[in-house]
mmCIF file of C-alpha atoms and ligand atoms in Angstrom:
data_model
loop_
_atom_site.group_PDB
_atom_site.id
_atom_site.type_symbol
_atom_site.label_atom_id
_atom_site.label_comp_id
_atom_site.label_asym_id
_atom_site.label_seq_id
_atom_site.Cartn_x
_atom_site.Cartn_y
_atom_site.Cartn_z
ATOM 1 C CA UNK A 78 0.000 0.000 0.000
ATOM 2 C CA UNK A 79 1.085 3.658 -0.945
ATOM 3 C CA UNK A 80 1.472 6.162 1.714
ATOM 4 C CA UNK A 81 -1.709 7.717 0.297
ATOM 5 C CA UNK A 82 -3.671 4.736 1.812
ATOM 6 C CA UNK A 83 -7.314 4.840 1.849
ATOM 7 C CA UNK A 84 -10.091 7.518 1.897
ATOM 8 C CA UNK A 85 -11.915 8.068 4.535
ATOM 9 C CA UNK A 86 -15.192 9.402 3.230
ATOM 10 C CA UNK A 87 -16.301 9.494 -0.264
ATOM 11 C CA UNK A 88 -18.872 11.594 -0.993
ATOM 12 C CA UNK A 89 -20.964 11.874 -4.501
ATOM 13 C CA UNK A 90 -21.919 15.259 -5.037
ATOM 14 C CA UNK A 91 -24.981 14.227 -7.543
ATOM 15 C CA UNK A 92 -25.725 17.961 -8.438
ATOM 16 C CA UNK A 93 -22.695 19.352 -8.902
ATOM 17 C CA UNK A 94 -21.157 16.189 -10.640
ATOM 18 C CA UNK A 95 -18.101 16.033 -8.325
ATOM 19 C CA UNK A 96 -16.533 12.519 -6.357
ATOM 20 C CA UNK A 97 -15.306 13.958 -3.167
ATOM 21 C CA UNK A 98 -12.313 11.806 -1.567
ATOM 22 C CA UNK A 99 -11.303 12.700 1.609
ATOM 23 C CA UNK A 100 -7.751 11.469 2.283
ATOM 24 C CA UNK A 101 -5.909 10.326 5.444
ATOM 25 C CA UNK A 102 -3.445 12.946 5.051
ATOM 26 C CA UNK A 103 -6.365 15.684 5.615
ATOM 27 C CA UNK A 104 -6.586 16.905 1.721
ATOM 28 C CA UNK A 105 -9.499 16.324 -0.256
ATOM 29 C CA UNK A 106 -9.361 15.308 -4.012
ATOM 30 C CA UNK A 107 -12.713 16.948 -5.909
ATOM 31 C CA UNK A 108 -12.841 15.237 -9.331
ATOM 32 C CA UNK A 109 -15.443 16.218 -11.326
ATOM 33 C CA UNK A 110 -17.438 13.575 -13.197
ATOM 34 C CA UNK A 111 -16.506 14.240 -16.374
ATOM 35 C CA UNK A 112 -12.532 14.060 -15.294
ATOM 36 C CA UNK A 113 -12.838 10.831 -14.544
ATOM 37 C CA UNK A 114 -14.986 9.792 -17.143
ATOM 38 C CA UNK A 115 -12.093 10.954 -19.713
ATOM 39 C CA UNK A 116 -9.108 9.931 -17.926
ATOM 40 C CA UNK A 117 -10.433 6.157 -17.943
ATOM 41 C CA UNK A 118 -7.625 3.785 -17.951
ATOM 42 C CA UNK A 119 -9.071 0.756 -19.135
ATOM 43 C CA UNK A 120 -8.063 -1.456 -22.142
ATOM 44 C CA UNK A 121 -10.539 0.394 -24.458
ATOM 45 C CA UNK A 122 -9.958 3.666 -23.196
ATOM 46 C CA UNK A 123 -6.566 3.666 -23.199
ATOM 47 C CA UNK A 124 -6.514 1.916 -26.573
ATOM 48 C CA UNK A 125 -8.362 5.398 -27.732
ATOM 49 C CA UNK A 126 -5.680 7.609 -25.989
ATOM 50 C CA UNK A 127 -2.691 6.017 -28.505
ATOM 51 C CA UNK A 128 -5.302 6.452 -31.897
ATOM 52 C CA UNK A 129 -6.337 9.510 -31.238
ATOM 53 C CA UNK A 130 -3.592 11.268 -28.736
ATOM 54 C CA UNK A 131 -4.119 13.128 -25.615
ATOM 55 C CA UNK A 132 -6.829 12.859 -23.667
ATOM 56 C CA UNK A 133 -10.526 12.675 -24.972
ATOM 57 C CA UNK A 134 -12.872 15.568 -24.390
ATOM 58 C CA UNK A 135 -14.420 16.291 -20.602
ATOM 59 C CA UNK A 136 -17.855 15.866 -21.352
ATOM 60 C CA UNK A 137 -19.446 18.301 -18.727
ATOM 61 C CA UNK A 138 -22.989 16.065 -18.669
ATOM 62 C CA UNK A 139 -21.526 12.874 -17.850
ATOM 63 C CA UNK A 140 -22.597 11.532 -14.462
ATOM 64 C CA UNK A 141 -21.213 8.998 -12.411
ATOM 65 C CA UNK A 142 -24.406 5.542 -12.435
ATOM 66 C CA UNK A 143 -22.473 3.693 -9.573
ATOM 67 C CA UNK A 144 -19.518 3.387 -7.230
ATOM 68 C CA UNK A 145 -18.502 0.373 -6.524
ATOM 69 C CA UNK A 146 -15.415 -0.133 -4.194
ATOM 70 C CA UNK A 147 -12.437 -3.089 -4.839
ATOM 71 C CA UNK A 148 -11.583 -3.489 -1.492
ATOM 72 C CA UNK A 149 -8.223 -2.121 -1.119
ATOM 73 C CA UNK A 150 -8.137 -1.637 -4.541
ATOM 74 C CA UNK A 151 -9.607 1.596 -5.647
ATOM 75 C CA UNK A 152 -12.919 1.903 -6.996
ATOM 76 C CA UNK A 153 -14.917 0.749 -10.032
ATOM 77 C CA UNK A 154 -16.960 3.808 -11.558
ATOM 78 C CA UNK A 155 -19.822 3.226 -13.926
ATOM 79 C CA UNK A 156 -21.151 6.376 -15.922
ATOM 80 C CA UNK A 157 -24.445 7.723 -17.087
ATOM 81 C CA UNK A 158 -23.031 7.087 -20.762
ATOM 82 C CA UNK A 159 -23.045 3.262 -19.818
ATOM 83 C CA UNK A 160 -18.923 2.701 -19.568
ATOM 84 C CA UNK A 161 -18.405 1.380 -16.599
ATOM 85 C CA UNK A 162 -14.544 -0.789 -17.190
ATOM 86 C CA UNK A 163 -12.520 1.524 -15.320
ATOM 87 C CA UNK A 164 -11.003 0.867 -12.036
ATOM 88 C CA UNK A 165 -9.357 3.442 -10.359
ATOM 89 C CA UNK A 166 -6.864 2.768 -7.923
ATOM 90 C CA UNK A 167 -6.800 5.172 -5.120
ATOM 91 C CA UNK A 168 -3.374 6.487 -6.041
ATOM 92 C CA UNK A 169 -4.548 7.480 -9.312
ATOM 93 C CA UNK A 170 -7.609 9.277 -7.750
ATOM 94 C CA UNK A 171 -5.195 11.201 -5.418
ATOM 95 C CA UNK A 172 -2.552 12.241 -8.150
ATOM 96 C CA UNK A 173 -5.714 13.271 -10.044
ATOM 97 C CA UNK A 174 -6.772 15.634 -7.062
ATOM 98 C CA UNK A 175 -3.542 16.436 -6.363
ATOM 99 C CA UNK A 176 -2.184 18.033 -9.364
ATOM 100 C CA UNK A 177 1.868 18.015 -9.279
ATOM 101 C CA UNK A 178 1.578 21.929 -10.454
ATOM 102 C CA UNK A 179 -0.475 22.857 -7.331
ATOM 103 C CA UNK A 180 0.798 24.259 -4.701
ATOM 104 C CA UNK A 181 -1.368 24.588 -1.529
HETATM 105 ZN ZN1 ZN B 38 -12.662 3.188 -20.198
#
């Protein structure tokens, strides 16, 4: 296990289309939907990423359908468009809230 070990809360902000991870450490990673949705790294997705380069599109509308937790894995998101292949391991959902340009 990283250092960045396990959430302790994760909260689904429905509304406002933002996964709120709350980290041992104190921080808080606020990923919006969308984020997520395009920086999928399963096969298929990432398959897309070499064709096409970069990173595909945010799509603002995109809502996460289900969260479904690997045990000390990371999590398994399923979207509103129906993709739902990605798992995310929680040190990929903390680098992704935790930007290496950001300084708090
Ligand atoms: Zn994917």
């Amino acid at each position: 296990m990283s250092a960045t070990g396990l959430p302790q809360a994760i909260v689904d902000h429905q509304a406002s289309g933002v996964l709120e991870l709350r980290w041992p450490d104190g921080s808080a990673s606020r990923l919006p939907h969308g984020l997520l949705r395009a920086r999928c790294r399963c096969a298929g997705c990432q398959q897309r990423h070499r064709t096409e380069g970069g990173h595909p599109e945010v799509a603002p509308a995109i809502r996460l359908a289900a969260i479904q937790p690997i045990s000390d894995q990371g999590l398994n998101l399923v979207f509103s468009d129906g993709h739902g292949r990605g798992i995310y391991p929680w040190a990929y959902l903390h680098e992704l809230g935790h930007p290496a340009a950001t300084t708090a």
